[in-house]
Structures are given as C-alpha cells and as structure tokens.
Coordinates of C-alpha atoms and ligand atoms in Angstrom, one line a residue:
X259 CA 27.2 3.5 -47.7
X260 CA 26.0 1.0 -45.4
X261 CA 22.6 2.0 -43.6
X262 CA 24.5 2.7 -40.1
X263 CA 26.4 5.2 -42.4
X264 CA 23.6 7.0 -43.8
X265 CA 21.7 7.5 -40.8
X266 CA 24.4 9.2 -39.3
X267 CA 25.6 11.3 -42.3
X268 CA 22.1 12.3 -42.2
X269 CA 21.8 12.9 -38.5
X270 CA 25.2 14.9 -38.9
X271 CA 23.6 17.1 -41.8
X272 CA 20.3 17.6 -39.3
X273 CA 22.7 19.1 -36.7
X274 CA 24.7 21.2 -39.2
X275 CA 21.6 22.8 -41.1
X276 CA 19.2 22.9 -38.0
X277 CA 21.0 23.2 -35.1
X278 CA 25.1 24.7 -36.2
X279 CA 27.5 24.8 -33.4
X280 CA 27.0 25.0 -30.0
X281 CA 30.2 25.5 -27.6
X282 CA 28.4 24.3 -24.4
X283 CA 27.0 21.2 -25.7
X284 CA 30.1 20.5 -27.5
X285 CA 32.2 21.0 -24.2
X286 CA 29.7 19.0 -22.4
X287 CA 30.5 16.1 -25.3
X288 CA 34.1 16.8 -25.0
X289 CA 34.1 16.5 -21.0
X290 CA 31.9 13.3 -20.7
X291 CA 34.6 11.9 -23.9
X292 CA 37.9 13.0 -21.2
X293 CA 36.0 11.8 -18.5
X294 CA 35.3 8.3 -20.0
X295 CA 31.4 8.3 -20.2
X296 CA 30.0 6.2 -22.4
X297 CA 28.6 8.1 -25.6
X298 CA 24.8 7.3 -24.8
X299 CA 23.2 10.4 -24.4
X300 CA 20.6 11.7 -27.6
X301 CA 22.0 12.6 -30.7
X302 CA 21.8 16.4 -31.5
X303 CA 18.6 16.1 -33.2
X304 CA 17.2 14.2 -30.3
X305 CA 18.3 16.8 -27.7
X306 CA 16.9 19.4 -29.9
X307 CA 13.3 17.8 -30.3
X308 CA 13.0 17.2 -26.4
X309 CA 14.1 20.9 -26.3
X310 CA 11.1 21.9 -28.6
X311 CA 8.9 19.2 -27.0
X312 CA 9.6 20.9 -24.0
X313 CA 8.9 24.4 -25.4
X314 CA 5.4 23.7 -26.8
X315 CA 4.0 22.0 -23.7
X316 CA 5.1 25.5 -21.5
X317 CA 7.1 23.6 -19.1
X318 CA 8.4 25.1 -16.0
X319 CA 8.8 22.2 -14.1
X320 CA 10.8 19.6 -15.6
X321 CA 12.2 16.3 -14.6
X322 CA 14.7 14.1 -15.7
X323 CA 15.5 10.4 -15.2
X324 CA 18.9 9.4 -16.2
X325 CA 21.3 12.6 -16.4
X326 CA 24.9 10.9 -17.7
X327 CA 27.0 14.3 -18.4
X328 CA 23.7 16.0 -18.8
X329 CA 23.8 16.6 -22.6
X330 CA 19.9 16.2 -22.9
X331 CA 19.4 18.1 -19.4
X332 CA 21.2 21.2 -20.8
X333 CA 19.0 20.5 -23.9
X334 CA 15.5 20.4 -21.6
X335 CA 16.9 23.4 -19.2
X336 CA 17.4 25.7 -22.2
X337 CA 13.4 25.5 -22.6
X338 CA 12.6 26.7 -19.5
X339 CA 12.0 30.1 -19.1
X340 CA 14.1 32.1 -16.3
X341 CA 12.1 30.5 -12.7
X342 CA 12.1 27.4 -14.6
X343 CA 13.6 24.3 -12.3
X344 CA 14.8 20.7 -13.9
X345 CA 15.3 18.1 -11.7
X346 CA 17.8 15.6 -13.0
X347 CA 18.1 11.7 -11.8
X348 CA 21.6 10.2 -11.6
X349 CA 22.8 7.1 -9.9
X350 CA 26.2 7.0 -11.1
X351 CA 28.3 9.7 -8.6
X352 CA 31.0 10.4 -11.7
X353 CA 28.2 11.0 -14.2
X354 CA 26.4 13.4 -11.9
X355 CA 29.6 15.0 -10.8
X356 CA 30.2 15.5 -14.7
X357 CA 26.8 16.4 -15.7
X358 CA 27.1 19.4 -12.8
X359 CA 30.1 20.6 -13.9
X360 CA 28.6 20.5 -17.9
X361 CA 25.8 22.7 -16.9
X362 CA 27.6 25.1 -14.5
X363 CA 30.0 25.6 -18.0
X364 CA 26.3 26.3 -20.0
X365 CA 25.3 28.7 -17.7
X366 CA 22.3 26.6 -16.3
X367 CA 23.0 26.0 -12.5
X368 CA 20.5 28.4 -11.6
X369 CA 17.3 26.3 -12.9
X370 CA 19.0 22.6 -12.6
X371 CA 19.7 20.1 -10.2
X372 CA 21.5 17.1 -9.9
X373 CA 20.3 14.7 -7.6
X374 CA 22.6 11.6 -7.1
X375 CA 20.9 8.1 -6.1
X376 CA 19.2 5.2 -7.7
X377 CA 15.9 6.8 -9.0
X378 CA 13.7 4.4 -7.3
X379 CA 15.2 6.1 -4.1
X380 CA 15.1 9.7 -5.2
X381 CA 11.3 9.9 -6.2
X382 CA 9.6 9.3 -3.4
X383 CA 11.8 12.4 -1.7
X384 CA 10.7 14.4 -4.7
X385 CA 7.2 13.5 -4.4
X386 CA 7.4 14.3 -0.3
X387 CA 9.3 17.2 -1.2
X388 CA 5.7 18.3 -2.8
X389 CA 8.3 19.7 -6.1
X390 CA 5.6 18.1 -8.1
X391 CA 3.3 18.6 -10.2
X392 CA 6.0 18.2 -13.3
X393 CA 5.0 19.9 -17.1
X394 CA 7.7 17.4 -18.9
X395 CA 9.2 14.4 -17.7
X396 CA 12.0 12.4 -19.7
X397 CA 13.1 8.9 -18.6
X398 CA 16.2 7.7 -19.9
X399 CA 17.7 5.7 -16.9
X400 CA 17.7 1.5 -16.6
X401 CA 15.4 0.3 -18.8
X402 CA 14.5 -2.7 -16.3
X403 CA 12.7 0.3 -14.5
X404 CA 10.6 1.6 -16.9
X405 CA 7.4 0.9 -15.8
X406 CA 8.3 1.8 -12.4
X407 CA 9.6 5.1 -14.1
X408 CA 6.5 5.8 -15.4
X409 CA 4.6 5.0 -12.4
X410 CA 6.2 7.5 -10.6
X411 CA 6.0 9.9 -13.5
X412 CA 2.1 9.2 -13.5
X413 CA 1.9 10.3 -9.2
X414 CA 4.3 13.7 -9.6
X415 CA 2.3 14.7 -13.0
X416 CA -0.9 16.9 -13.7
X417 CA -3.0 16.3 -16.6
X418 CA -1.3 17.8 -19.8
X419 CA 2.1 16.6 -18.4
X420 CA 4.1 15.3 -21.3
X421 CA 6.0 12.3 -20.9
X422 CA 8.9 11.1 -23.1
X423 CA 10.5 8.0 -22.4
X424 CA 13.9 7.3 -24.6
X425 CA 15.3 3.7 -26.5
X426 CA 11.9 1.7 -26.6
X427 CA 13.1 -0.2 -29.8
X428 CA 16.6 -1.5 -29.3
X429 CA 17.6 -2.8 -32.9
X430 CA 13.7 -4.0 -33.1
X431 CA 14.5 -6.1 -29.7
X432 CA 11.0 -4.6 -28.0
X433 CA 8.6 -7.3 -30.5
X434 CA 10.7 -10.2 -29.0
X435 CA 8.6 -11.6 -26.2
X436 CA 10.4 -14.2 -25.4
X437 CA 13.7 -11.9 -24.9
X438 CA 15.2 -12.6 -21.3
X439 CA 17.2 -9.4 -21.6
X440 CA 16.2 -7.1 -18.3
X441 CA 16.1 -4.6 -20.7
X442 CA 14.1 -5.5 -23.1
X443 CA 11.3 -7.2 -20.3
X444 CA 11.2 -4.0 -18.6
X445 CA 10.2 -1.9 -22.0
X446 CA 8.1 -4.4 -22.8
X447 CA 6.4 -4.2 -19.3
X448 CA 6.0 -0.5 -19.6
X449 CA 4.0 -0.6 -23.1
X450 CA 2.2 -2.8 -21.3
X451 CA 1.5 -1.0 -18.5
X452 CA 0.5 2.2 -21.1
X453 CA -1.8 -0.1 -23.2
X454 CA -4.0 -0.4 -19.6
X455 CA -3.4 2.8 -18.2
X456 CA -6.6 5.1 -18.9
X457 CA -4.3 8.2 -17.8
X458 CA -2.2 8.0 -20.5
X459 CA -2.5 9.2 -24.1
X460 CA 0.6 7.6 -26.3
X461 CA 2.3 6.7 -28.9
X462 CA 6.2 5.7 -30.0
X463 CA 7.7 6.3 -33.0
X464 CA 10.6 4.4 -34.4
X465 CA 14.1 6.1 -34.9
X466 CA 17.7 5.9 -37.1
X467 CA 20.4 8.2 -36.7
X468 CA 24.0 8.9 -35.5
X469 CA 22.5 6.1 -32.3
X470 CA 21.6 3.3 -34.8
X471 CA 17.4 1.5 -35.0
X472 CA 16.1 2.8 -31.8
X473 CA 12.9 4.8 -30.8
X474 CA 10.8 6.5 -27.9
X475 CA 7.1 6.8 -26.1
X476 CA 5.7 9.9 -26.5
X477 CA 2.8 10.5 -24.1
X478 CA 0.3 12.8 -22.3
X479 CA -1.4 12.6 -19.0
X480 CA -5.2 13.2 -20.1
Ligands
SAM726 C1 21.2 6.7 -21.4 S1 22.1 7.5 -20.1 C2 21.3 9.0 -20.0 C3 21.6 9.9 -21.1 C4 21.2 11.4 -20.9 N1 19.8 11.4 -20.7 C5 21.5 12.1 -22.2 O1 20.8 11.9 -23.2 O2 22.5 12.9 -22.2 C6 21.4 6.6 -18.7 C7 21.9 7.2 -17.3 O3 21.1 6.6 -16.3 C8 21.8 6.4 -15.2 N2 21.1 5.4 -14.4 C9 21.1 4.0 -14.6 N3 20.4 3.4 -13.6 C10 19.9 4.4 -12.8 C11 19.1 4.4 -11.7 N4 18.6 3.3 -11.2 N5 18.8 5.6 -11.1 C12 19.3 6.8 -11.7 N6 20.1 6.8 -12.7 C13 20.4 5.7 -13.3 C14 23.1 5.9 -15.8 O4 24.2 6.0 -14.8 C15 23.3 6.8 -17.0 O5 24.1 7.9 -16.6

C-alpha cells in the first residue's frame, strides 16, 4: 500500500470506529459532489476534532473563515449549545449558496450564518457589528491571507479564544523559504507573525490522512 493509501484507509477506519454514519454530513458531501465543489473541506476526523476543540473551549460564539459547502461549519455548529451563533466566511456565491442549503438539511439554520464576500471585506462589518468577542475561530479561506486572518481574529477575540488555522504544511511546502507560491508566502508570513505576537500561545502539528501531508496552528489568546 502506498503511504497515500494508508493514510486514508486509516482515516476511513477513524471515521468508521469513531464517528459511524452521519446522514447530514454525508448529504452535505453528496450535495457539494452534485454541485461540483471541489472536495477540500476536513476529513471526517478533522471535522470531528474542531467539533471537540470547539466543545472543550465552551464556545458560544464561533466564527468561521472559509465555509465551501459548510462540511466543517455543520461540524463547529453542532458544538454549540442551543443560543449558540457561527458566523461563516464565504466569497464564492455558489459555495455559500450550497453551504446554506447543507445546514438548513442538518437542522442548523437557527445558530449559523452565511455571510457572502471576500473575508477581508466581511470582518470589519463583523467587528462594527460589535458580534465579537468570538470563543473559537477557524480560518480555512486563501492562504495568501493568513496573517491578515489572524489579525482580525486577534481584534474580534477575548483572552481564552481558541484559534485553529487549517493546511499550514502543504506536502512540507511551509520550510521552503524561498517558495514564490502566494500560498505558501502567506503561511509562512502568519507563523511569522505568531512567533512575534505576545498574545498568542501556539503550536502546529503535522497531519496525514484521507487529505494527504498537511497540518494546522492551534492557538490561544493569552
Ligand atoms: C478549504 S475551503 C473551506 C473548507 C471548509 N472549511 C470545510 O472544511 O468544509 C476554502 C473556502 O474559502 C473560500 N475563500 C477563498 N478566498 C476567500 C476569501 N477571500 N474570503 C472568503 N472566502 C474565501 C473558498 O471559496 C472556499 O470555499
């Protein structure tokens, strides 16, 4: 079995034993599949760690950068409990249109919303919308952003807001300084950006699985 292989027939053996079937995250797979999204959002695992992430920092307030069909939002809404409220980030008009219609099927409309724009323009209404302080915030838009991301997840947080940012590895791409890839640069930039930022506790962890060598930032505003 090739490694590629392996991880997933391990990530696929995670989901069966830990996780079993789940008809509104399948139907939300299924829809983004007929609707032609690309197949980008967490594994099953993944989803189910933000979802316990989520859990044991007591969020009530979470938001979301980067929605797709909102596979990971329905994963991060189920850990709210019932005046809960997730704020999702979606540029793409389809994705968001998608992602609605996912949730609505999962029974989560009530506590999420789906805010179409580029990010960079949707924060700054957040943040004079007052919606902030946010418990858990999970960035998985345009990497080229990141830091920016993170910026703005710095001004709508409190300290003990917990901070996940998703695919900080790329196939081991993040150790190649010299990578002109926008992606790539703008990880790069936000590690550096945590290394100097006193506010921030953090740490990444690498990962393999069912989405090949990746890896994400987990962090805490002290
Ligand atoms: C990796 S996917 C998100 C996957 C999703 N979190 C999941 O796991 O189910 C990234 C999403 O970010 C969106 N995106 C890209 N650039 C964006 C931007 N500037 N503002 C908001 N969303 C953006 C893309 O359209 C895409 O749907």
């Amino acid at each position: 079995m090739t490694s590629k292989r392996a991880w997933s027939g391990v990530d696929s053996y995670f989901a069966k034993t830990l996780i079993g079937s789940d008809a509104a995250l399948e139907a939300a797979l299924s829809a983004n599949a007929a609707a032609g999204l690309p197949a980008i959002d967490v594994s099953a695992p993944q989803g189910k760690l933000l979802h316990l992430l989520a859990r044991m920092a007591g969020a009530r307030k979470v938001l979301e950068i980067g929605a797709l069909g909102g596979y990971s939002t329905i994963w991060l809404a189920r850990a709210l409990p019932d005046d809960g409220r997730l704020i999702s980030l979606e540029r793409n008009l389809r994705h968001a249109e998608v992602a609605r219609l996912n949730v609505g099927r999962a029974g989560l409309e009530r506590k999420v919303e789906i805010r179409t724009g580029a990010a960079l323009d949707t924060l700054p209404k957040i943040q004079a919308e007052g919606l902030g302080p946010f418990d858990f915030v999970f960035i998985d838009a345009d990497k080229a952003n990141n830091a920016a991301y993170l910026e703005w997840a710095l001004r709508l947080s409190r300290p003990g807001t917990a901070i996940v940012v998703d695919n900080v590895v790329p196939e081991g791409e993040v150790i190649d300084a010299a990578s002109r890839d926008p992606d790539v640069v703008g990880v790069r930039r936000m590690f550096e950006m945590i290394a100097r930022e006193p506010r921030l506790s953090a740490t990444a962890i690498q990962t393999v699985g069912a989405k090949g060598w990746d890896g994400f930032v987990l962090a805490i505003v002290v």
